[in-house]
Coordinates of C-alpha atoms in Angstrom, one line a residue:
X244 CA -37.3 -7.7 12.0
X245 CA -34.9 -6.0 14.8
X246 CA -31.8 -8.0 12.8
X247 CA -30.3 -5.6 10.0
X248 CA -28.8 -7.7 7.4
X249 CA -26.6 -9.8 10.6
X250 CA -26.7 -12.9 8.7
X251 CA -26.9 -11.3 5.0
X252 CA -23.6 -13.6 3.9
X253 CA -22.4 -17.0 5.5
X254 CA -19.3 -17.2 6.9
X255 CA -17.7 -18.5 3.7
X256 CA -18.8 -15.8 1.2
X257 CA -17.2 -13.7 4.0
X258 CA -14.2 -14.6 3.8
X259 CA -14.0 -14.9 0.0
X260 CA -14.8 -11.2 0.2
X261 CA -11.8 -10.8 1.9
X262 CA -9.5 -13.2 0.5
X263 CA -9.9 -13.0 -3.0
X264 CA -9.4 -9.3 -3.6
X265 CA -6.2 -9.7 -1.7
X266 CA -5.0 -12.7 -3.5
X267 CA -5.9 -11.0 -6.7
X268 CA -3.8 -8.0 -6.5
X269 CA -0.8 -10.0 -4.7
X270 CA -0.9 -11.9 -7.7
X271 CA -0.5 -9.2 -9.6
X272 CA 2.2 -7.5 -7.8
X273 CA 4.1 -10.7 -8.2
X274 CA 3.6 -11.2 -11.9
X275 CA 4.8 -7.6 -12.4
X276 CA 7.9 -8.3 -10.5
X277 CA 8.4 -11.5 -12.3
X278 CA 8.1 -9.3 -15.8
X279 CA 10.3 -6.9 -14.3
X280 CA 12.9 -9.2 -13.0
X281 CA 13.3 -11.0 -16.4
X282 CA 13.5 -7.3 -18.2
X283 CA 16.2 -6.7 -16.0
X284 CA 18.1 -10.0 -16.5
X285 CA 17.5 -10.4 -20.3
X286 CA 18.5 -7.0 -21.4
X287 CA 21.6 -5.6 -23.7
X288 CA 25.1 -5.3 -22.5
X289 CA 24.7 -1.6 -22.7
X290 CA 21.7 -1.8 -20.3
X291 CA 23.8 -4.2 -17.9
X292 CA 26.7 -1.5 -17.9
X293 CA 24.5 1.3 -17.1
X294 CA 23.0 -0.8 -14.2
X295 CA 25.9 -1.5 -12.7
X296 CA 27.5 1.7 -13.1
X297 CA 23.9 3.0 -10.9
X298 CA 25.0 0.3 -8.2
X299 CA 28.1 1.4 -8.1
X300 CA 27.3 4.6 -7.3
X301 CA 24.3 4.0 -5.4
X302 CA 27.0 2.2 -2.7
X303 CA 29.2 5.6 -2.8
X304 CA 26.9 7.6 -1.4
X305 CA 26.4 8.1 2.5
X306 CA 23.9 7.0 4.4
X307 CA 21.9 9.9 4.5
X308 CA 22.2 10.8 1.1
X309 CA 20.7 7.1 0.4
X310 CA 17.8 7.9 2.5
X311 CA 17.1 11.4 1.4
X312 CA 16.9 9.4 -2.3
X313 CA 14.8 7.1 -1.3
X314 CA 12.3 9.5 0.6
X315 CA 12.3 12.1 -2.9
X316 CA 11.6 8.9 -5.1
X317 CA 9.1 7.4 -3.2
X318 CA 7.5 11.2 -1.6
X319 CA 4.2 11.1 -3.0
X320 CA 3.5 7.3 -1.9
X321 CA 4.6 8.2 1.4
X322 CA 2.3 11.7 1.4
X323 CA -0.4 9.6 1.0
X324 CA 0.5 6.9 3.3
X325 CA 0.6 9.3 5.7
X326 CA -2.8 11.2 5.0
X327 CA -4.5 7.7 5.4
X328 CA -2.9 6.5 8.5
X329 CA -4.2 10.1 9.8
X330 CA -8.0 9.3 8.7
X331 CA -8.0 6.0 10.5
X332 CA -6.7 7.4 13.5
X333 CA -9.0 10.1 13.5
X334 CA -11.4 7.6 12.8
X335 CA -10.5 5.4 15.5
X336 CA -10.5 8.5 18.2
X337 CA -14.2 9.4 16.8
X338 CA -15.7 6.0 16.8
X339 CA -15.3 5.5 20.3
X340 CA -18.0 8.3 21.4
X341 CA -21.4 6.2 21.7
X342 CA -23.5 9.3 21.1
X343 CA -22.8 10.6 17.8
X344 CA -24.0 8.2 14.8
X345 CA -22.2 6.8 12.0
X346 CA -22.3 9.9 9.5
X347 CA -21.6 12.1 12.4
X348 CA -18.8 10.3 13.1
X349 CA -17.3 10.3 9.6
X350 CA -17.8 14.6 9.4
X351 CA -16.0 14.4 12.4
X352 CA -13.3 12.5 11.6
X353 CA -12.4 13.9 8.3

């Protein structure tokens, strides 16, 4: 009994493991845009007003003033974004020492 669990799954159940949590929340994401995209087109005048005033004077502002808007709306998205790309790449430097096992590894790399 050297083999740990290689062949615990076939290769199908493998890749509905994969696939179908994916699909899932794709699905969704596209449903809630779909809901959002018909609140935006069926709304009241007033509603349609205000929106366009917003585009209006999204397109006055400069360039960096766009981004620095976008960066503030979206900062805490991005803060996080940025803390996980910074675990996997600390995880990807630590994984490559052949010494250390896999709990090791994950103290180090935190």
């Amino acid at each position: 009994m050297s083999r740990r669990c290689e062949s615990l799954f076939n290769p199908s159940i493998k890749a509905a493991i994969i696939a179908m949590p994916t699909i899932s929340i794709a699905a969704f994401f596209a449903d809630q845009g779909s809901v959002e995209f018909d609140r935006i087109m069926h709304q009241s005048e007033y509603q349609e007003a205000k929106i366009l005033e917003e585009y209006r004077n999204w397109n006055k502002l400069s360039l960096s003033d766009k981004c620095f808007t976008v960066l503030n709306d979206n900062k805490y998205p991005i803060i996080v974004s940025a803390w996980a790309a910074s675990l996997y790449g600390s995880w990807v430097f630590v994984n490559r020492d052949k010494i250390m096992d896999t709990a090791q590894k994950a103290v180090q790399a935190r």
